CSV table of C-alpha atoms and ligand atoms in Angstrom, one decimal:
chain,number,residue,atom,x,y,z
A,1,UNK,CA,4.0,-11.3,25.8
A,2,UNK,CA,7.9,-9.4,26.0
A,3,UNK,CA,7.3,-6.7,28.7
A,4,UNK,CA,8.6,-3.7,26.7
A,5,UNK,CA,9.5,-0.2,27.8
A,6,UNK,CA,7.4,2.7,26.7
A,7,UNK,CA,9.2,4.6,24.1
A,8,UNK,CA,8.8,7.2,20.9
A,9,UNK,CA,9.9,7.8,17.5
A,10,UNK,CA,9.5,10.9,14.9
A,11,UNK,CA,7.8,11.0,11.7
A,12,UNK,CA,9.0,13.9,9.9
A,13,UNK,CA,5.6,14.7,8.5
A,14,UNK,CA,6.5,16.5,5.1
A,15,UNK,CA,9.4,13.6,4.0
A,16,UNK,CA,7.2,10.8,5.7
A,17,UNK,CA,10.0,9.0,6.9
A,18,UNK,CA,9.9,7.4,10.8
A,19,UNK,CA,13.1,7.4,13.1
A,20,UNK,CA,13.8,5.1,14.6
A,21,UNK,CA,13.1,2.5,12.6
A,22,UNK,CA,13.6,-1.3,12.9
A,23,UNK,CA,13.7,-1.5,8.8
A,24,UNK,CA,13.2,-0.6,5.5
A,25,UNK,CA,11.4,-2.0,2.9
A,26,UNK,CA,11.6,-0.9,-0.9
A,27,UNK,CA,10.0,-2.3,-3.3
A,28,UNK,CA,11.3,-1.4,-6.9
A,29,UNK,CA,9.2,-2.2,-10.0
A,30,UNK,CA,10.7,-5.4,-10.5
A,31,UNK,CA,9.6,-6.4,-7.1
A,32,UNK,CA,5.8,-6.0,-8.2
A,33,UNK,CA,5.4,-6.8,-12.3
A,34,UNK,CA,2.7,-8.7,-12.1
A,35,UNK,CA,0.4,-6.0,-9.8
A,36,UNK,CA,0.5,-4.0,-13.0
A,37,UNK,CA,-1.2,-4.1,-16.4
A,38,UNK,CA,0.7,-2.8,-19.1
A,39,UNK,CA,3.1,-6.2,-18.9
A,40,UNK,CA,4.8,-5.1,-22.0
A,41,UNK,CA,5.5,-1.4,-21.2
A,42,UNK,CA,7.1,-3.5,-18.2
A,43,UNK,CA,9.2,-5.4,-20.1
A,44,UNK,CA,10.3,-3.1,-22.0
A,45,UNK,CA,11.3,-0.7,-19.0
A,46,UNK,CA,13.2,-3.2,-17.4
A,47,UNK,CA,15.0,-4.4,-19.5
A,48,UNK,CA,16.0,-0.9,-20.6
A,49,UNK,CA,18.0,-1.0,-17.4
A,50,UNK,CA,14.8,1.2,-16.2
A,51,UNK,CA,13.5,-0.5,-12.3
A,52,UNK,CA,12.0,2.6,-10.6
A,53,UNK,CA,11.6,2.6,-6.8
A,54,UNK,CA,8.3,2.7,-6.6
A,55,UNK,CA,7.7,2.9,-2.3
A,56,UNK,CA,8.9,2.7,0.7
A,57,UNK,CA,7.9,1.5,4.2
A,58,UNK,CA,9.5,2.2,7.5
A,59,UNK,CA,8.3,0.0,10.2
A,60,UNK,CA,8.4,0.4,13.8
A,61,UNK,CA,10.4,-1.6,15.7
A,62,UNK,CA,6.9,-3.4,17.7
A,63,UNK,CA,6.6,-6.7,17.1
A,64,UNK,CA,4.0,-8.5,15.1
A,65,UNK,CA,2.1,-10.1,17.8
A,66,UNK,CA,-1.7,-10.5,19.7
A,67,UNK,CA,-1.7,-6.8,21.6
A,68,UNK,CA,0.7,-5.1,20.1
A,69,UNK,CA,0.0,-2.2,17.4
A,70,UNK,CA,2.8,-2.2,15.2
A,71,UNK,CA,2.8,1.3,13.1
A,72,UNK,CA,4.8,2.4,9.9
A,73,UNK,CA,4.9,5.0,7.6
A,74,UNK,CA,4.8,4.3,3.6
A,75,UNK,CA,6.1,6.9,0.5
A,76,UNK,CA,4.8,6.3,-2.4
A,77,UNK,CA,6.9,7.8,-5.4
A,78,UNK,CA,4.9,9.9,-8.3
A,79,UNK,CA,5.2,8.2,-11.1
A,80,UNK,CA,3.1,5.6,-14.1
A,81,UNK,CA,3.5,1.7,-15.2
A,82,UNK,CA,1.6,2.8,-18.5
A,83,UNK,CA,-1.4,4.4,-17.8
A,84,UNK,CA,-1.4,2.9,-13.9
A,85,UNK,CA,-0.4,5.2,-11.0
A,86,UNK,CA,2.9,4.0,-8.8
A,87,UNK,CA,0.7,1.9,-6.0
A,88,UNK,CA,1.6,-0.5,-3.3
A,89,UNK,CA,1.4,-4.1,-3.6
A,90,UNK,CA,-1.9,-4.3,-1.2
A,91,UNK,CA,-3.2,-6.8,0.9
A,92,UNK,CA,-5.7,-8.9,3.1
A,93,UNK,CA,-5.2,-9.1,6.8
A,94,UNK,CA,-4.2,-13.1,7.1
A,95,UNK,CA,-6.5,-12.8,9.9
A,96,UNK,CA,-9.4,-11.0,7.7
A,97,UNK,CA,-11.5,-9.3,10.7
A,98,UNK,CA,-8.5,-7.2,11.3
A,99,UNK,CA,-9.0,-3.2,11.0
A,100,UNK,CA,-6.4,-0.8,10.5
A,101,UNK,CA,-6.1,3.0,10.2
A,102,UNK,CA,-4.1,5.4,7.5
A,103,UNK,CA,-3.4,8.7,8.1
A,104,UNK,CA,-2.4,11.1,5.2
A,105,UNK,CA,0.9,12.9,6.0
A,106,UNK,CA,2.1,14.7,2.4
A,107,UNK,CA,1.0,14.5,-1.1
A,108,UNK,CA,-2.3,12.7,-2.4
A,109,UNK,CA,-3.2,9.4,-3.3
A,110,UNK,CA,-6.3,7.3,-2.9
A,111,UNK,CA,-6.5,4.6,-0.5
A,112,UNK,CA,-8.3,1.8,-2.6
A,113,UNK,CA,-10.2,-1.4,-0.5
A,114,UNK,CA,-12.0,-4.9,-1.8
A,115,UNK,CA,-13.8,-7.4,-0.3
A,116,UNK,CA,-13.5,-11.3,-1.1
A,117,UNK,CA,-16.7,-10.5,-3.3
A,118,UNK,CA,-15.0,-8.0,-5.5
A,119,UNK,CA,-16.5,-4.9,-3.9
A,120,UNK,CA,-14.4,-2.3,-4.7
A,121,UNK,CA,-14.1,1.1,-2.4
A,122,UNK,CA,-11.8,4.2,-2.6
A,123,UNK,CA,-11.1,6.9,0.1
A,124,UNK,CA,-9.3,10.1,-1.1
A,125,UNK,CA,-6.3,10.9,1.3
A,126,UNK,CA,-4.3,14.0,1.6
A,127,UNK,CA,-2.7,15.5,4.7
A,128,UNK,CA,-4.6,15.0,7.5
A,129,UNK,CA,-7.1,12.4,6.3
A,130,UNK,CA,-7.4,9.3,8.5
A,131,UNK,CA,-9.1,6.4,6.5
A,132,UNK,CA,-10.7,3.4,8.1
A,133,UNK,CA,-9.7,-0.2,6.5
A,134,UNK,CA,-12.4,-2.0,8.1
A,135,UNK,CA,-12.2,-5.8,9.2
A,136,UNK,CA,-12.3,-8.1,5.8
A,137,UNK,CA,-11.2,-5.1,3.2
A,138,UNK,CA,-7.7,-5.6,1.4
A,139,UNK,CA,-5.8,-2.4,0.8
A,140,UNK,CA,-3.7,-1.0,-1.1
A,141,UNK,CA,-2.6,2.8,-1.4
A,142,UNK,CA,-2.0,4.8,-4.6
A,143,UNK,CA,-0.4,8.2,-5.7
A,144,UNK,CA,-2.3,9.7,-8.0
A,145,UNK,CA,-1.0,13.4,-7.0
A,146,UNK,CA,2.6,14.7,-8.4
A,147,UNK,CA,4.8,14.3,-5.7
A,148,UNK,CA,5.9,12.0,-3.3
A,149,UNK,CA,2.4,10.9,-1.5
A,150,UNK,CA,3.5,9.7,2.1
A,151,UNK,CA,1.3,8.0,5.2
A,152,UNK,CA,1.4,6.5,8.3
A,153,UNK,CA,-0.7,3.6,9.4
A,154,UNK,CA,-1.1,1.5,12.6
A,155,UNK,CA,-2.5,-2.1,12.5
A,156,UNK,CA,-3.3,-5.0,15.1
A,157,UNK,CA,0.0,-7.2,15.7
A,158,UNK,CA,-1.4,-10.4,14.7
A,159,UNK,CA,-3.2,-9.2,11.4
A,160,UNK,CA,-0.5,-10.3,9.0
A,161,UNK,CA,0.1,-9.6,5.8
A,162,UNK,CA,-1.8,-12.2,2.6
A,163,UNK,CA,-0.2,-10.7,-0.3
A,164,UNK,CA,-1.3,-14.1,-2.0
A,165,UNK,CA,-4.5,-13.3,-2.8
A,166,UNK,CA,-3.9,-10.1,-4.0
A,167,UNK,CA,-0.9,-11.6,-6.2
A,168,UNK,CA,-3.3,-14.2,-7.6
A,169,UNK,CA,-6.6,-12.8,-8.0
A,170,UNK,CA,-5.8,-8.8,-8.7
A,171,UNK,CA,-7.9,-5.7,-7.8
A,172,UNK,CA,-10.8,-5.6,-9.2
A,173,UNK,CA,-10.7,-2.6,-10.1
A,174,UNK,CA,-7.3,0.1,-11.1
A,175,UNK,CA,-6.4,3.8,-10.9
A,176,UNK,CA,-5.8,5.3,-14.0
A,177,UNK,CA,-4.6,8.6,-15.6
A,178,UNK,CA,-7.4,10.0,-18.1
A,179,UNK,CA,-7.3,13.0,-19.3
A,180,UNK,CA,-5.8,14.5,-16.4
A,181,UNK,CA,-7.9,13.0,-14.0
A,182,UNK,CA,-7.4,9.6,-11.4
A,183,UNK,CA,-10.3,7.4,-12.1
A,184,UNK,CA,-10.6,3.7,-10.8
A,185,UNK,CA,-11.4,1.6,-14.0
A,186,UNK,CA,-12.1,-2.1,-14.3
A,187,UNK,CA,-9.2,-4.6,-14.3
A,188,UNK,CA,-9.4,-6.8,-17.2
A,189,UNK,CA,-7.1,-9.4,-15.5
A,190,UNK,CA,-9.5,-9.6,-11.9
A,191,UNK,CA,-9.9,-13.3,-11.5
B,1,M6P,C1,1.3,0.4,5.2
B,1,M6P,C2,0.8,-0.7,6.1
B,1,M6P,C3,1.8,-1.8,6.0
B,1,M6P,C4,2.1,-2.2,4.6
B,1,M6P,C5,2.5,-1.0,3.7
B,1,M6P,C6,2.8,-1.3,2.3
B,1,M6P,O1,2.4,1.0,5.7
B,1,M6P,O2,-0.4,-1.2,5.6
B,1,M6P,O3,1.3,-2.9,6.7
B,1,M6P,O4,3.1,-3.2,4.5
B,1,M6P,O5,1.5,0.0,3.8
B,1,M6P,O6,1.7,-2.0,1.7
B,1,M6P,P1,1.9,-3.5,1.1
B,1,M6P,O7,2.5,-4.3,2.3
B,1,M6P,O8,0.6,-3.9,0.7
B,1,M6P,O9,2.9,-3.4,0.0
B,2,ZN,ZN1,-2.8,-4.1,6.4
């Protein structure tokens, strides 16, 4: 391994941004229409010349390698795909027995986990709340609050990211508006 110099950065904890930053990703609705249900509400957005930013992650500059704890901070943007909150795309760990830890910086959201099996979990998260993903649960985070809902997280370097499975197989389960309320319904599409 790169022999690196110790070094900070600062999270403004209210905006959820991190500086400095080795980059910037944003994903816009477009980036994500098949993580969502309503596909016609979809289609109709976009090509109303509507493509919302949904999130946005800025990662550390660490690398991605065995040792190294690469940390980022997400916002996720208030906001509905139908009756769907604004979510991120969520993943498995390539390597599944990796762990990794949230903690709730502004806003709300839920932090929403699934086994292989289709177990579904969900953690509440506000400021202050550090959530465990344990080893083998994908994850994916969700703001189901009114205002941007940001986080930070810090995982092992050589977890990488299977969006594939996700992509392909769904959550089993969704977090809805209804009457008011976030509620995790079932997914029609899982599988
Ligand atoms: C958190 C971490 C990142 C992840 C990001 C967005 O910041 O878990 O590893 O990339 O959320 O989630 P996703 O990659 O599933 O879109
Ligand atoms: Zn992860």
């Amino acid at each position: 391994m790169e022999l690196m110099e110790p070094f900070s950065s600062q999270l403004d904890l209210l905006a959820g941004t991190l500086e400095p930053s080795a980059r910037i990703l944003r994903r816009h609705l477009s980036d994500m229409q098949e993580m969502y249900a309503d596909r016609e509400g979809i289609r109709r957005m976009l090509e109303g010349g509507q493509d919302p930013l949904i999130y946005e992650v800025y990662l550390s500059p660490v690398p991605e390698v065995e040792g190294q704890l690469p940390y980022s901070t997400t916002i996720i943007y208030p906001g509905k795909v139908g009756h769907e909150f604004f979510m991120t795309k969520g993943h498995f760990h390539v390597k599944r027995d990796r762990a990794e830890i949230y903690l709730g910086l502004a806003g709300e959201g839920h932090l929403v986990m699934q086994k292989e099996d289709g177990t579904v979990r969900s953690q509440r998260m506000a400021p202050g709340t550090a959530a465990y993903v344990p080893p083998f649960w994908a994850h994916r985070t969700v703001n189901t609050g009114t205002v941007p809902f940001a986080f930070f997280a810090v995982w092992p370097g050589d977890a990488g990211h299977d969006y594939r499975t996700i992509e392909t197989t769904g959550f089993a389960k969704m977090m809805v508006s209804r009457n008011g309320r976030a509620v995790l319904v079932d997914n029609a599409r899982y599988r």
